[in-house]
Amino acid sequence: MLKWKNFKMTLGQEDSLDVKLKMEGNKVLEFSLNYRAKIAGHFHEVYRVDTAHGFLHEQRHWISPEPIPLHVCQEDLNLAVTFFTLQIKQNYERYKQYFLNKRRFDEV
């Protein structure tokens, strides 16, 4: 039986990770991990990893909203969810700083 699981993880006082998993039993069939940061009172999508568009990819919004194909963990989406969740938890502050620096550059 297919089931969607949706939940939010807190990463800091104003940052969160939105998680969506399409599961069959204990197996992940599709997923999205969306890191959002609250900046100047508004939430902004900073980094995303998902299987939308039919392939595993990331979006580094400090560079571009365009999907960047990923070639790791493609055969095991359970592993991909675990790996990228850990990567986001360990690096979200750095990703936020990249996003803030890009915004400052764009404003100049």
Coordinates of C-alpha atoms in Angstrom, one line a residue:
M1 CA 0.0 0.0 0.0
L2 CA 1.4 3.4 -1.0
K3 CA 1.4 6.1 1.7
W4 CA 2.7 9.7 1.8
K5 CA 4.4 10.9 4.9
N6 CA 4.9 14.6 5.4
F7 CA 6.7 16.3 8.4
K8 CA 8.8 19.2 9.3
M9 CA 12.2 19.2 11.1
T10 CA 13.5 22.2 12.9
L11 CA 17.1 23.1 12.0
G12 CA 17.5 26.3 14.0
Q13 CA 15.4 29.0 15.5
E14 CA 14.1 30.1 12.1
D15 CA 15.1 27.4 9.7
S16 CA 13.3 24.1 8.8
L17 CA 13.4 21.1 6.6
D18 CA 10.2 20.0 5.0
V19 CA 10.1 16.3 4.3
K20 CA 7.8 14.4 1.9
L21 CA 8.1 10.7 1.4
K22 CA 6.1 8.4 -0.8
M23 CA 6.4 5.0 0.8
E24 CA 5.5 1.4 0.0
G25 CA 6.0 -0.4 3.3
N26 CA 9.4 0.7 4.5
K27 CA 10.7 1.5 1.0
V28 CA 11.0 5.1 -0.2
L29 CA 9.6 5.4 -3.8
E30 CA 9.8 9.2 -4.1
F31 CA 10.8 12.0 -1.8
S32 CA 11.6 15.7 -1.4
L33 CA 13.7 17.5 1.2
N34 CA 13.2 21.2 1.1
Y35 CA 15.3 23.4 3.3
R36 CA 13.7 26.8 4.0
A37 CA 15.2 29.7 5.9
K38 CA 13.4 32.7 7.5
I39 CA 15.1 35.8 6.3
A40 CA 13.8 39.3 7.0
G41 CA 10.5 37.9 8.2
H42 CA 9.9 35.7 5.1
F43 CA 10.6 32.1 4.3
H44 CA 12.9 31.4 1.3
E45 CA 13.6 28.1 -0.3
V46 CA 17.4 27.7 -0.1
Y47 CA 18.2 24.1 -1.0
R48 CA 16.1 21.2 -2.2
V49 CA 16.8 17.5 -3.0
D50 CA 14.0 15.5 -4.6
T51 CA 12.9 12.9 -7.2
A52 CA 10.4 15.1 -9.1
H53 CA 10.8 15.2 -12.8
G54 CA 11.6 11.5 -12.7
F55 CA 15.2 11.7 -11.5
L56 CA 17.2 12.4 -8.4
H57 CA 18.4 16.0 -8.3
E58 CA 19.2 19.0 -6.1
Q59 CA 18.4 22.7 -6.5
R60 CA 20.9 25.2 -5.0
H61 CA 18.8 28.3 -5.0
W62 CA 21.9 30.5 -4.3
I63 CA 23.1 29.5 -7.8
S64 CA 19.9 28.8 -9.8
P65 CA 16.5 27.2 -9.4
E66 CA 17.4 24.7 -12.2
P67 CA 17.7 21.0 -11.2
I68 CA 21.2 19.6 -11.0
P69 CA 21.1 15.8 -11.6
L70 CA 22.7 13.7 -8.8
H71 CA 24.4 10.4 -9.5
V72 CA 24.7 9.1 -5.9
C73 CA 22.2 6.9 -4.1
Q74 CA 20.0 6.6 -7.2
E75 CA 19.3 2.9 -6.7
D76 CA 18.5 3.2 -2.9
L77 CA 16.2 6.2 -2.1
N78 CA 16.1 5.2 1.5
L79 CA 19.8 5.8 1.6
A80 CA 19.4 9.0 -0.3
V81 CA 16.9 10.4 2.2
T82 CA 19.2 9.5 5.1
F83 CA 22.3 10.8 3.4
F84 CA 20.9 14.2 2.2
T85 CA 19.0 14.8 5.5
L86 CA 22.3 14.5 7.3
Q87 CA 24.0 16.7 4.7
I88 CA 21.4 19.4 5.2
K89 CA 21.5 19.2 9.0
Q90 CA 25.3 19.6 8.9
N91 CA 25.4 22.3 6.3
Y92 CA 22.2 24.4 6.5
E93 CA 23.9 27.4 8.1
R94 CA 26.5 27.4 5.3
Y95 CA 23.8 27.1 2.6
K96 CA 21.9 30.0 4.2
Q97 CA 25.1 32.1 4.1
Y98 CA 25.6 31.3 0.4
F99 CA 22.0 32.3 -0.2
L100 CA 22.4 35.6 1.7
N101 CA 25.6 36.4 -0.1
K102 CA 23.9 35.8 -3.5
R103 CA 21.1 38.1 -2.5
R104 CA 23.5 40.9 -1.5
F105 CA 25.4 40.5 -4.8
D106 CA 22.1 40.7 -6.7
E107 CA 21.1 43.9 -4.9
V108 CA 24.4 45.7 -5.9

